[in-house]
Amino acid sequence: MPQIKEQRILDYVLQNAVKGDPQSVVDAIDKYCSEKEWAMNVGNEKGLILDKIVSETNPSTALELGTYCGYSGVRIAQLLKPGACFLTVEKNPVHAAIAKQIFEFAGVQEKIKILEGSSEEIIPQLKSKHKVNTFDFIFIDHWSDRYTPDTKLLEECGLLKQGSVLLADNVIYPGAPDFLQYVRNCSRYECTNYPSHLEYMDKEDALEKAVFKG
Ligand SMILES: O=C(NCCCCc1cc2cnccc2s1)c1cc(-c2ccc(F)cc2)cc(O)c1O
Ligand SMILES: [Mg+2]
């Protein structure tokens, strides 16, 4: 019995999903986490909203803050056009290692680059070290107390352009009140709230979309 939950999730995927089939990986993680052990994947209900917004945005460049086991990374990657650049940032090296194996099994590893470290360290390096200009789409799913400072940091580093779409998870639970306050009261963002539920639970949650107006 693997000692940590994330390893058990990976093992379940390796034994129950189809190699090279991203949707089977997503479905296997949802099945395990709804039937066996809860985990903080965005889940299928919020995941379908994420899919819709990624498809509508059709990004050439995408960033994810908070990779965890790679569940949302697989959902996003399978929707990206060929040649799109997708970076995902994870602070926990053990989680990053699990996500790497999930991406490889799903067959999306060529589309995703995992950057290990904290957002405040990595964001200022993105232009110089990772040859990024601006991001068309950003999925924010890391510590909720970093949502606002990192949004401001993305602005300051010139990583947002007119039309950049920010999509934040967990704005109701665990909650990101200061982030909602910031983007909803800042004239530079056009906000939309997408009510949903906490992954695998009946608790209310929501995604918030904030489009940068430049
Ligand atoms: O904490 C959550 N996600 C963040 C963990 C990532 C830590 C990182 C920090 C960092 C800094 N810099 C770069 C990369 C990164 S990654 C989270 C938590 C819940 C939840 C937890 C308990 C509960 F009872 C109910 C819901 C639900 C969710 O959907 C979540 O996403
Ligand atoms: Mg989340």
PDB file of C-alpha atoms and ligand atoms in Angstrom:
ATOM      1  CA  MET A   1       0.000   0.000   0.000  1.00  0.00           C
ATOM      2  CA  PRO A   2       1.853   3.173  -1.155  1.00  0.00           C
ATOM      3  CA  GLN A   3       2.483   5.480   1.754  1.00  0.00           C
ATOM      4  CA  ILE A   4       0.972   8.699   0.377  1.00  0.00           C
ATOM      5  CA  LYS A   5      -2.443   9.388  -1.164  1.00  0.00           C
ATOM      6  CA  GLU A   6      -0.981  10.935  -4.322  1.00  0.00           C
ATOM      7  CA  GLN A   7       1.012   7.762  -5.019  1.00  0.00           C
ATOM      8  CA  ARG A   8      -2.174   5.711  -4.531  1.00  0.00           C
ATOM      9  CA  ILE A   9      -3.955   7.956  -7.043  1.00  0.00           C
ATOM     10  CA  LEU A  10      -1.104   7.448  -9.545  1.00  0.00           C
ATOM     11  CA  ASP A  11      -1.160   3.669  -9.032  1.00  0.00           C
ATOM     12  CA  TYR A  12      -4.932   3.607  -9.576  1.00  0.00           C
ATOM     13  CA  VAL A  13      -4.484   5.528 -12.853  1.00  0.00           C
ATOM     14  CA  LEU A  14      -1.705   3.199 -14.032  1.00  0.00           C
ATOM     15  CA  GLN A  15      -3.901   0.174 -13.339  1.00  0.00           C
ATOM     16  CA  ASN A  16      -7.294   1.530 -14.491  1.00  0.00           C
ATOM     17  CA  ALA A  17      -6.789   4.148 -17.209  1.00  0.00           C
ATOM     18  CA  VAL A  18      -5.721   3.633 -20.837  1.00  0.00           C
ATOM     19  CA  LYS A  19      -2.154   4.725 -21.646  1.00  0.00           C
ATOM     20  CA  GLY A  20      -2.212   7.638 -24.115  1.00  0.00           C
ATOM     21  CA  ASP A  21      -5.889   8.391 -23.427  1.00  0.00           C
ATOM     22  CA  PRO A  22      -6.099  11.647 -21.435  1.00  0.00           C
ATOM     23  CA  GLN A  23      -9.844  11.428 -20.784  1.00  0.00           C
ATOM     24  CA  SER A  24      -9.484   7.934 -19.297  1.00  0.00           C
ATOM     25  CA  VAL A  25      -6.856   9.374 -16.911  1.00  0.00           C
ATOM     26  CA  VAL A  26      -9.196  12.212 -15.885  1.00  0.00           C
ATOM     27  CA  ASP A  27     -12.087   9.742 -15.398  1.00  0.00           C
ATOM     28  CA  ALA A  28      -9.924   7.346 -13.349  1.00  0.00           C
ATOM     29  CA  ILE A  29      -8.792  10.110 -10.983  1.00  0.00           C
ATOM     30  CA  ASP A  30     -12.392  11.287 -10.547  1.00  0.00           C
ATOM     31  CA  LYS A  31     -13.540   7.710  -9.871  1.00  0.00           C
ATOM     32  CA  TYR A  32     -10.810   7.095  -7.282  1.00  0.00           C
ATOM     33  CA  CYS A  33     -11.266  10.452  -5.524  1.00  0.00           C
ATOM     34  CA  SER A  34     -15.054  10.218  -5.372  1.00  0.00           C
ATOM     35  CA  GLU A  35     -15.154   6.552  -4.284  1.00  0.00           C
ATOM     36  CA  LYS A  36     -11.937   5.961  -2.309  1.00  0.00           C
ATOM     37  CA  GLU A  37     -10.043   9.075  -1.110  1.00  0.00           C
ATOM     38  CA  TRP A  38     -10.946  12.749  -1.514  1.00  0.00           C
ATOM     39  CA  ALA A  39      -8.214  14.856  -3.139  1.00  0.00           C
ATOM     40  CA  MET A  40      -7.995  18.486  -4.211  1.00  0.00           C
ATOM     41  CA  ASN A  41      -8.344  17.991  -7.981  1.00  0.00           C
ATOM     42  CA  VAL A  42     -10.622  20.540  -9.612  1.00  0.00           C
ATOM     43  CA  GLY A  43     -12.989  17.637 -10.335  1.00  0.00           C
ATOM     44  CA  ASN A  44     -15.464  17.020 -13.146  1.00  0.00           C
ATOM     45  CA  GLU A  45     -18.174  19.576 -12.319  1.00  0.00           C
ATOM     46  CA  LYS A  46     -15.759  22.528 -12.200  1.00  0.00           C
ATOM     47  CA  GLY A  47     -13.618  20.703 -14.782  1.00  0.00           C
ATOM     48  CA  LEU A  48     -16.354  20.984 -17.412  1.00  0.00           C
ATOM     49  CA  ILE A  49     -16.497  24.760 -16.808  1.00  0.00           C
ATOM     50  CA  LEU A  50     -12.677  24.869 -17.096  1.00  0.00           C
ATOM     51  CA  ASP A  51     -12.888  22.930 -20.375  1.00  0.00           C
ATOM     52  CA  LYS A  52     -15.453  25.370 -21.801  1.00  0.00           C
ATOM     53  CA  ILE A  53     -13.379  28.433 -20.939  1.00  0.00           C
ATOM     54  CA  VAL A  54     -10.143  26.889 -22.261  1.00  0.00           C
ATOM     55  CA  SER A  55     -11.899  25.916 -25.508  1.00  0.00           C
ATOM     56  CA  GLU A  56     -13.394  29.423 -25.887  1.00  0.00           C
ATOM     57  CA  THR A  57      -9.991  31.030 -25.203  1.00  0.00           C
ATOM     58  CA  ASN A  58      -8.096  28.558 -27.420  1.00  0.00           C
ATOM     59  CA  PRO A  59      -4.801  29.753 -25.886  1.00  0.00           C
ATOM     60  CA  SER A  60      -1.413  29.733 -27.618  1.00  0.00           C
ATOM     61  CA  THR A  61       0.206  30.273 -24.206  1.00  0.00           C
ATOM     62  CA  ALA A  62      -1.197  28.946 -20.904  1.00  0.00           C
ATOM     63  CA  LEU A  63      -0.018  28.961 -17.302  1.00  0.00           C
ATOM     64  CA  GLU A  64      -1.290  26.930 -14.342  1.00  0.00           C
ATOM     65  CA  LEU A  65      -0.417  27.803 -10.750  1.00  0.00           C
ATOM     66  CA  GLY A  66      -0.818  24.660  -8.646  1.00  0.00           C
ATOM     67  CA  THR A  67      -0.255  21.416 -10.572  1.00  0.00           C
ATOM     68  CA  TYR A  68      -0.912  18.946  -7.735  1.00  0.00           C
ATOM     69  CA  CYS A  69      -1.304  15.482  -9.376  1.00  0.00           C
ATOM     70  CA  GLY A  70      -1.801  16.931 -12.855  1.00  0.00           C
ATOM     71  CA  TYR A  71      -5.576  16.416 -13.175  1.00  0.00           C
ATOM     72  CA  SER A  72      -6.373  19.931 -14.440  1.00  0.00           C
ATOM     73  CA  GLY A  73      -3.136  19.940 -16.439  1.00  0.00           C
ATOM     74  CA  VAL A  74      -4.349  16.890 -18.387  1.00  0.00           C
ATOM     75  CA  ARG A  75      -7.781  18.493 -18.920  1.00  0.00           C
ATOM     76  CA  ILE A  76      -6.220  21.692 -20.243  1.00  0.00           C
ATOM     77  CA  ALA A  77      -3.505  19.970 -22.323  1.00  0.00           C
ATOM     78  CA  GLN A  78      -5.975  17.783 -24.225  1.00  0.00           C
ATOM     79  CA  LEU A  79      -7.776  20.937 -25.423  1.00  0.00           C
ATOM     80  CA  LEU A  80      -4.695  22.887 -26.577  1.00  0.00           C
ATOM     81  CA  LYS A  81      -3.937  23.346 -30.263  1.00  0.00           C
ATOM     82  CA  PRO A  82      -0.682  21.880 -31.623  1.00  0.00           C
ATOM     83  CA  GLY A  83       2.332  24.040 -30.800  1.00  0.00           C
ATOM     84  CA  ALA A  84       0.676  25.762 -27.819  1.00  0.00           C
ATOM     85  CA  CYS A  85       2.974  26.487 -24.855  1.00  0.00           C
ATOM     86  CA  PHE A  86       1.659  25.292 -21.461  1.00  0.00           C
ATOM     87  CA  LEU A  87       3.597  25.838 -18.225  1.00  0.00           C
ATOM     88  CA  THR A  88       2.429  24.500 -14.847  1.00  0.00           C
ATOM     89  CA  VAL A  89       3.960  25.532 -11.510  1.00  0.00           C
ATOM     90  CA  GLU A  90       4.120  23.237  -8.488  1.00  0.00           C
ATOM     91  CA  LYS A  91       5.844  23.968  -5.178  1.00  0.00           C
ATOM     92  CA  ASN A  92       5.783  20.437  -3.755  1.00  0.00           C
ATOM     93  CA  PRO A  93       8.439  18.241  -5.461  1.00  0.00           C
ATOM     94  CA  VAL A  94       6.651  15.017  -4.552  1.00  0.00           C
ATOM     95  CA  HIS A  95       3.423  16.257  -6.185  1.00  0.00           C
ATOM     96  CA  ALA A  96       5.423  17.474  -9.208  1.00  0.00           C
ATOM     97  CA  ALA A  97       6.926  13.988  -9.605  1.00  0.00           C
ATOM     98  CA  ILE A  98       3.459  12.381  -9.476  1.00  0.00           C
ATOM     99  CA  ALA A  99       2.105  14.887 -12.006  1.00  0.00           C
ATOM    100  CA  LYS A 100       5.031  14.193 -14.360  1.00  0.00           C
ATOM    101  CA  GLN A 101       4.141  10.483 -14.365  1.00  0.00           C
ATOM    102  CA  ILE A 102       0.434  11.272 -14.873  1.00  0.00           C
ATOM    103  CA  PHE A 103       1.264  13.515 -17.861  1.00  0.00           C
ATOM    104  CA  GLU A 104       3.507  10.809 -19.368  1.00  0.00           C
ATOM    105  CA  PHE A 105       0.863   8.083 -18.936  1.00  0.00           C
ATOM    106  CA  ALA A 106      -1.807  10.366 -20.466  1.00  0.00           C
ATOM    107  CA  GLY A 107       0.527  11.101 -23.392  1.00  0.00           C
ATOM    108  CA  VAL A 108       0.413  14.884 -22.925  1.00  0.00           C
ATOM    109  CA  GLN A 109       3.952  15.306 -21.588  1.00  0.00           C
ATOM    110  CA  GLU A 110       5.116  16.986 -24.824  1.00  0.00           C
ATOM    111  CA  LYS A 111       2.538  19.752 -24.313  1.00  0.00           C
ATOM    112  CA  ILE A 112       3.333  20.580 -20.687  1.00  0.00           C
ATOM    113  CA  LYS A 113       6.385  21.905 -18.883  1.00  0.00           C
ATOM    114  CA  ILE A 114       6.343  21.498 -15.082  1.00  0.00           C
ATOM    115  CA  LEU A 115       8.210  24.239 -13.214  1.00  0.00           C
ATOM    116  CA  GLU A 116       9.049  23.394  -9.602  1.00  0.00           C
ATOM    117  CA  GLY A 117       9.139  26.200  -7.096  1.00  0.00           C
ATOM    118  CA  SER A 118       7.028  28.956  -5.567  1.00  0.00           C
ATOM    119  CA  SER A 119       4.995  31.323  -7.734  1.00  0.00           C
ATOM    120  CA  GLU A 120       6.668  34.426  -6.346  1.00  0.00           C
ATOM    121  CA  GLU A 121      10.061  33.006  -7.422  1.00  0.00           C
ATOM    122  CA  ILE A 122       8.997  31.636 -10.797  1.00  0.00           C
ATOM    123  CA  ILE A 123       6.679  34.321 -12.174  1.00  0.00           C
ATOM    124  CA  PRO A 124       9.460  36.973 -12.389  1.00  0.00           C
ATOM    125  CA  GLN A 125      11.640  34.466 -14.310  1.00  0.00           C
ATOM    126  CA  LEU A 126       9.072  33.460 -16.930  1.00  0.00           C
ATOM    127  CA  LYS A 127      10.023  36.011 -19.592  1.00  0.00           C
ATOM    128  CA  SER A 128      13.794  35.608 -19.263  1.00  0.00           C
ATOM    129  CA  LYS A 129      14.216  31.936 -18.340  1.00  0.00           C
ATOM    130  CA  HIS A 130      11.186  30.410 -20.104  1.00  0.00           C
ATOM    131  CA  LYS A 131      10.944  32.570 -23.241  1.00  0.00           C
ATOM    132  CA  VAL A 132       7.360  33.610 -22.502  1.00  0.00           C
ATOM    133  CA  ASN A 133       5.973  36.956 -23.654  1.00  0.00           C
ATOM    134  CA  THR A 134       2.349  37.031 -22.404  1.00  0.00           C
ATOM    135  CA  PHE A 135      -0.217  34.393 -21.385  1.00  0.00           C
ATOM    136  CA  ASP A 136      -3.580  33.997 -23.100  1.00  0.00           C
ATOM    137  CA  PHE A 137      -4.936  31.791 -20.275  1.00  0.00           C
ATOM    138  CA  ILE A 138      -3.992  31.335 -16.602  1.00  0.00           C
ATOM    139  CA  PHE A 139      -5.577  28.753 -14.269  1.00  0.00           C
ATOM    140  CA  ILE A 140      -5.043  29.797 -10.645  1.00  0.00           C
ATOM    141  CA  ASP A 141      -5.331  26.849  -8.250  1.00  0.00           C
ATOM    142  CA  HIS A 142      -2.594  27.268  -5.654  1.00  0.00           C
ATOM    143  CA  TRP A 143      -2.713  28.829  -2.163  1.00  0.00           C
ATOM    144  CA  SER A 144      -5.666  31.202  -2.077  1.00  0.00           C
ATOM    145  CA  ASP A 145      -3.652  33.804  -0.158  1.00  0.00           C
ATOM    146  CA  ARG A 146      -1.322  33.960  -3.174  1.00  0.00           C
ATOM    147  CA  TYR A 147      -4.083  34.623  -5.728  1.00  0.00           C
ATOM    148  CA  THR A 148      -4.005  38.418  -5.361  1.00  0.00           C
ATOM    149  CA  PRO A 149      -0.248  39.011  -4.937  1.00  0.00           C
ATOM    150  CA  ASP A 150       0.473  36.706  -7.889  1.00  0.00           C
ATOM    151  CA  THR A 151      -2.144  38.406 -10.079  1.00  0.00           C
ATOM    152  CA  LYS A 152      -0.447  41.745  -9.314  1.00  0.00           C
ATOM    153  CA  LEU A 153       2.952  40.154  -9.982  1.00  0.00           C
ATOM    154  CA  LEU A 154       1.759  38.867 -13.367  1.00  0.00           C
ATOM    155  CA  GLU A 155       0.626  42.424 -14.196  1.00  0.00           C
ATOM    156  CA  GLU A 156       3.904  43.973 -13.015  1.00  0.00           C
ATOM    157  CA  CYS A 157       5.990  41.445 -14.986  1.00  0.00           C
ATOM    158  CA  GLY A 158       4.098  42.342 -18.173  1.00  0.00           C
ATOM    159  CA  LEU A 159       2.797  38.789 -18.552  1.00  0.00           C
ATOM    160  CA  LEU A 160      -0.819  39.848 -19.202  1.00  0.00           C
ATOM    161  CA  LYS A 161      -2.130  41.390 -22.398  1.00  0.00           C
ATOM    162  CA  GLN A 162      -5.538  42.759 -23.380  1.00  0.00           C
ATOM    163  CA  GLY A 163      -7.856  39.748 -23.344  1.00  0.00           C
ATOM    164  CA  SER A 164      -5.737  37.521 -21.079  1.00  0.00           C
ATOM    165  CA  VAL A 165      -8.129  35.193 -19.230  1.00  0.00           C
ATOM    166  CA  LEU A 166      -7.519  34.400 -15.565  1.00  0.00           C
ATOM    167  CA  LEU A 167      -9.617  31.556 -14.123  1.00  0.00           C
ATOM    168  CA  ALA A 168      -9.417  30.999 -10.354  1.00  0.00           C
ATOM    169  CA  ASP A 169     -10.536  27.861  -8.514  1.00  0.00           C
ATOM    170  CA  ASN A 170     -11.942  27.773  -4.955  1.00  0.00           C
ATOM    171  CA  VAL A 171     -13.100  31.367  -4.737  1.00  0.00           C
ATOM    172  CA  ILE A 172     -15.900  30.243  -2.379  1.00  0.00           C
ATOM    173  CA  TYR A 173     -14.321  27.251  -0.628  1.00  0.00           C
ATOM    174  CA  PRO A 174     -11.696  27.381   0.822  1.00  0.00           C
ATOM    175  CA  GLY A 175     -12.314  30.948  -0.454  1.00  0.00           C
ATOM    176  CA  ALA A 176     -10.331  33.825  -1.943  1.00  0.00           C
ATOM    177  CA  PRO A 177     -12.232  36.917  -0.722  1.00  0.00           C
ATOM    178  CA  ASP A 178      -9.395  39.376  -1.276  1.00  0.00           C
ATOM    179  CA  PHE A 179      -8.925  38.102  -4.852  1.00  0.00           C
ATOM    180  CA  LEU A 180     -12.661  38.566  -5.605  1.00  0.00           C
ATOM    181  CA  GLN A 181     -12.504  42.029  -4.048  1.00  0.00           C
ATOM    182  CA  TYR A 182      -9.426  42.926  -6.125  1.00  0.00           C
ATOM    183  CA  VAL A 183     -10.495  41.766  -9.598  1.00  0.00           C
ATOM    184  CA  ARG A 184     -14.146  42.818  -9.166  1.00  0.00           C
ATOM    185  CA  ASN A 185     -13.214  46.361  -8.085  1.00  0.00           C
ATOM    186  CA  CYS A 186     -10.329  46.863 -10.487  1.00  0.00           C
ATOM    187  CA  SER A 187     -11.483  48.501 -13.741  1.00  0.00           C
ATOM    188  CA  ARG A 188      -8.798  46.550 -15.612  1.00  0.00           C
ATOM    189  CA  TYR A 189     -10.738  43.266 -15.210  1.00  0.00           C
ATOM    190  CA  GLU A 190     -14.067  42.059 -16.552  1.00  0.00           C
ATOM    191  CA  CYS A 191     -15.277  39.369 -14.098  1.00  0.00           C
ATOM    192  CA  THR A 192     -17.694  36.442 -14.373  1.00  0.00           C
ATOM    193  CA  ASN A 193     -18.568  34.037 -11.549  1.00  0.00           C
ATOM    194  CA  TYR A 194     -19.305  30.352 -12.271  1.00  0.00           C
ATOM    195  CA  PRO A 195     -21.102  28.793  -9.287  1.00  0.00           C
ATOM    196  CA  SER A 196     -20.365  25.097  -8.793  1.00  0.00           C
ATOM    197  CA  HIS A 197     -19.442  22.731  -5.964  1.00  0.00           C
ATOM    198  CA  LEU A 198     -16.280  21.664  -4.208  1.00  0.00           C
ATOM    199  CA  GLU A 199     -14.786  18.659  -5.974  1.00  0.00           C
ATOM    200  CA  TYR A 200     -16.444  15.370  -4.975  1.00  0.00           C
ATOM    201  CA  MET A 201     -18.558  17.165  -2.289  1.00  0.00           C
ATOM    202  CA  ASP A 202     -21.921  18.946  -1.963  1.00  0.00           C
ATOM    203  CA  LYS A 203     -20.281  22.086  -0.572  1.00  0.00           C
ATOM    204  CA  GLU A 204     -20.742  25.258  -2.614  1.00  0.00           C
ATOM    205  CA  ASP A 205     -17.728  26.528  -4.508  1.00  0.00           C
ATOM    206  CA  ALA A 206     -17.165  28.612  -7.648  1.00  0.00           C
ATOM    207  CA  LEU A 207     -14.707  29.550 -10.348  1.00  0.00           C
ATOM    208  CA  GLU A 208     -14.084  33.237 -11.103  1.00  0.00           C
ATOM    209  CA  LYS A 209     -13.067  34.369 -14.574  1.00  0.00           C
ATOM    210  CA  ALA A 210     -11.282  37.710 -14.796  1.00  0.00           C
ATOM    211  CA  VAL A 211     -10.450  39.016 -18.270  1.00  0.00           C
ATOM    212  CA  PHE A 212      -7.639  41.586 -18.339  1.00  0.00           C
ATOM    213  CA  LYS A 213      -8.622  44.702 -20.266  1.00  0.00           C
ATOM    214  CA  GLY A 214      -5.069  46.009 -20.665  1.00  0.00           C
TER     215      GLY A 214
HETATM  216  O1  LIG B   1      -5.094  24.260  -1.244  1.00  0.00           O
HETATM  217  C1  LIG B   1      -5.567  23.965  -2.325  1.00  0.00           C
HETATM  218  N1  LIG B   1      -4.825  24.087  -3.408  1.00  0.00           N
HETATM  219  C2  LIG B   1      -3.485  24.617  -3.306  1.00  0.00           C
HETATM  220  C3  LIG B   1      -2.447  23.606  -2.883  1.00  0.00           C
HETATM  221  C4  LIG B   1      -1.203  23.927  -3.664  1.00  0.00           C
HETATM  222  C5  LIG B   1      -0.052  24.457  -2.868  1.00  0.00           C
HETATM  223  C6  LIG B   1       0.796  25.248  -3.741  1.00  0.00           C
HETATM  224  C7  LIG B   1       1.376  26.427  -3.432  1.00  0.00           C
HETATM  225  C8  LIG B   1       2.141  26.976  -4.500  1.00  0.00           C
HETATM  226  C9  LIG B   1       2.890  28.157  -4.525  1.00  0.00           C
HETATM  227  N2  LIG B   1       3.553  28.533  -5.629  1.00  0.00           N
HETATM  228  C10 LIG B   1       3.504  27.776  -6.735  1.00  0.00           C
HETATM  229  C11 LIG B   1       2.808  26.593  -6.773  1.00  0.00           C
HETATM  230  C12 LIG B   1       2.111  26.212  -5.640  1.00  0.00           C
HETATM  231  S1  LIG B   1       1.139  24.808  -5.368  1.00  0.00           S
HETATM  232  C13 LIG B   1      -6.964  23.444  -2.435  1.00  0.00           C
HETATM  233  C14 LIG B   1      -7.619  23.062  -1.266  1.00  0.00           C
HETATM  234  C15 LIG B   1      -8.914  22.547  -1.314  1.00  0.00           C
HETATM  235  C16 LIG B   1      -9.603  22.128  -0.064  1.00  0.00           C
HETATM  236  C17 LIG B   1      -8.857  21.740   1.038  1.00  0.00           C
HETATM  237  C18 LIG B   1      -9.501  21.328   2.198  1.00  0.00           C
HETATM  238  C19 LIG B   1     -10.889  21.307   2.258  1.00  0.00           C
HETATM  239  F1  LIG B   1     -11.512  20.892   3.378  1.00  0.00           F
HETATM  240  C20 LIG B   1     -11.626  21.689   1.178  1.00  0.00           C
HETATM  241  C21 LIG B   1     -10.981  22.105   0.014  1.00  0.00           C
HETATM  242  C22 LIG B   1      -9.564  22.408  -2.550  1.00  0.00           C
HETATM  243  C23 LIG B   1      -8.916  22.801  -3.707  1.00  0.00           C
HETATM  244  O2  LIG B   1      -9.524  22.699  -4.924  1.00  0.00           O
HETATM  245  C24 LIG B   1      -7.629  23.314  -3.667  1.00  0.00           C
HETATM  246  O3  LIG B   1      -7.044  23.689  -4.843  1.00  0.00           O
HETATM  247 MG    MG B   2      -8.535  23.856  -6.339  1.00  0.00          MG
END
